[in-house]
Phi, psi and omega in degrees: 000140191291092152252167206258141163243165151261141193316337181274349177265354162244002170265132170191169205243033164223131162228134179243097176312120183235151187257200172264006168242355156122348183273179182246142135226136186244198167214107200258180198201156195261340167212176191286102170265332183286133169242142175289150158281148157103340178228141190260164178271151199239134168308149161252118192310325208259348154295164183276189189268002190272119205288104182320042222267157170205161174254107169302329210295343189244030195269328189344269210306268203303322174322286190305349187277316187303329178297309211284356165292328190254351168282309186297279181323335167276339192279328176291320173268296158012289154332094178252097188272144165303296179274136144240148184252139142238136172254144147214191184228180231214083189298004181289323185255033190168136205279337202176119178258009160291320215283045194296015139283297166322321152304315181276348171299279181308331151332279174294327172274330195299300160315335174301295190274002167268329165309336190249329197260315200250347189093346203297135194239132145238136138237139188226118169282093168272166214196139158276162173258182208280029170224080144044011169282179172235128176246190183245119155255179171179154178227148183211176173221177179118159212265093175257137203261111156268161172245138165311095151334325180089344176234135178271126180339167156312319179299311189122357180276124194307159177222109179268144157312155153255127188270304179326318168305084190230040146226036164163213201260167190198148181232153188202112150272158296162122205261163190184143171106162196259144180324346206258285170286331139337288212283327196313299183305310178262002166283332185296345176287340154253150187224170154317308170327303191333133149238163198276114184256004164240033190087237249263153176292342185176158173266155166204164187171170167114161185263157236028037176299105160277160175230349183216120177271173181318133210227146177203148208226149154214192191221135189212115173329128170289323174318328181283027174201041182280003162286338158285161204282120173286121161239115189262154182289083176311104171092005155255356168093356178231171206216145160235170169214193170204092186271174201281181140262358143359281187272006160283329170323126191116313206230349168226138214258326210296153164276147166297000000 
């Protein structure tokens, strides 16, 4: 369902993520970029005419690297995934490992029958290796049939089969360690380098996934965090910081 706002109550240039184990992260910006979700906007008779326009154009690359960085990381802490998986593939099993359609054909049905058959919960990353075939990572949860290998991480963790993978070889560990470094973790699989190499940087699925944590949005002087490190956007006219709650403290009133 729709509510009527009027545009300046629903813009606003701090947003704040809150997760389900109680930490944060916000992002505050030198002008009101953030819209609440759920309302539509209404003119407000007491602004002036003047149009809230920013220049986007040269934000294009990094901005999606960046949307999809802070998506992978909420959906991996979010979460409480089992696995992390490497898929790779077998030119024996499969017509091509170049082939990123094709790859992505067989891909989307597996997940498919594996969300209806084992339950599988995913976030899944795909990566070329350096002579241009493509494997995969993903941490998941869901009743997956392994196999023991006999052998361990460094770490010391058993390193299992995915028997269910049957277009090459997988490796599968047992995830350990708090979510924060996890999500951390798995973010590092996109870089500048990166490409959407099945149209998107990555997949997800399975039922009960979240993806998006509680958004609480305020409006804050950007001067009050001119002690922080700034990066601004070239030839668009915005600034970002990422203050603590530390440092919100003071300046921002509402509870979390």
């Amino acid at each position: 369902m729709e509510y009527v706002k009027h545009e300046i109550q629903i813009e606003h240039n701090v947003k704040i993520k809150v997760y389900s184990d109680g930490t944060t992260k916000s992002t505050c910006c030198n002008k009101p970029i953030f819209k609440e979700k759920g309302y539509v906007p209404v003119l407000d008779l007491n602004r002036t005419n003047e149009k809230r326009t920013y220049n986007t154009d040269n934000i294009s690359r990094s901005d999606s690297i960046k949307r999809a960085k802070d998506r992978v990381f909420d959906i991996a802490k979010l979460n409480e995934f089992k696995y992390f998986v490497t898929l790779t593939l077998d030119i024996e099993k499969i017509e091509s490992r170049y082939d990123s359609n094709l790859v992505s054909e067989k891909l989307q049905t597996w997940l498919k029958n594996m969300v209806s058959r084992k339950g599988l919960v995913y976030l899944l990353i795909p990566e070329h290796h350096k002579d241009g075939a493509i494997h995969m990572h993903m941490l998941c949860s869901g009743k997956l049939s392994l196999v023991d290998t006999g052998k361990r991480t460094k770490e010391g963790k058993l390193i299992y089969n995915l028997k269910d993978w049957k277009y090459g070889f997988s490796t599968v560990i047992e995830i350990t360690g708090n979510s924060e470094n996890i999500s951390k973790y798995v973010v590092k699989y996109i870089t500048k380098d990166s490409e959407k190499i099945f149209g998107k940087f990555y997949y997800s699925g399975g039922k009960g996934l979240q993806k998006e944590p509680k958004i609480v949005y305020a409006d804050v002087d950007f001067e009050a965090f001119a002690y922080l490190k700034q990066y601004e956007i070239e030839n668009a006219g915005l600034c970002f910081c990422y203050p603590s709650v530390d440092d919100l403290k003071g300046v921002f009133e509402n509870d979390l």
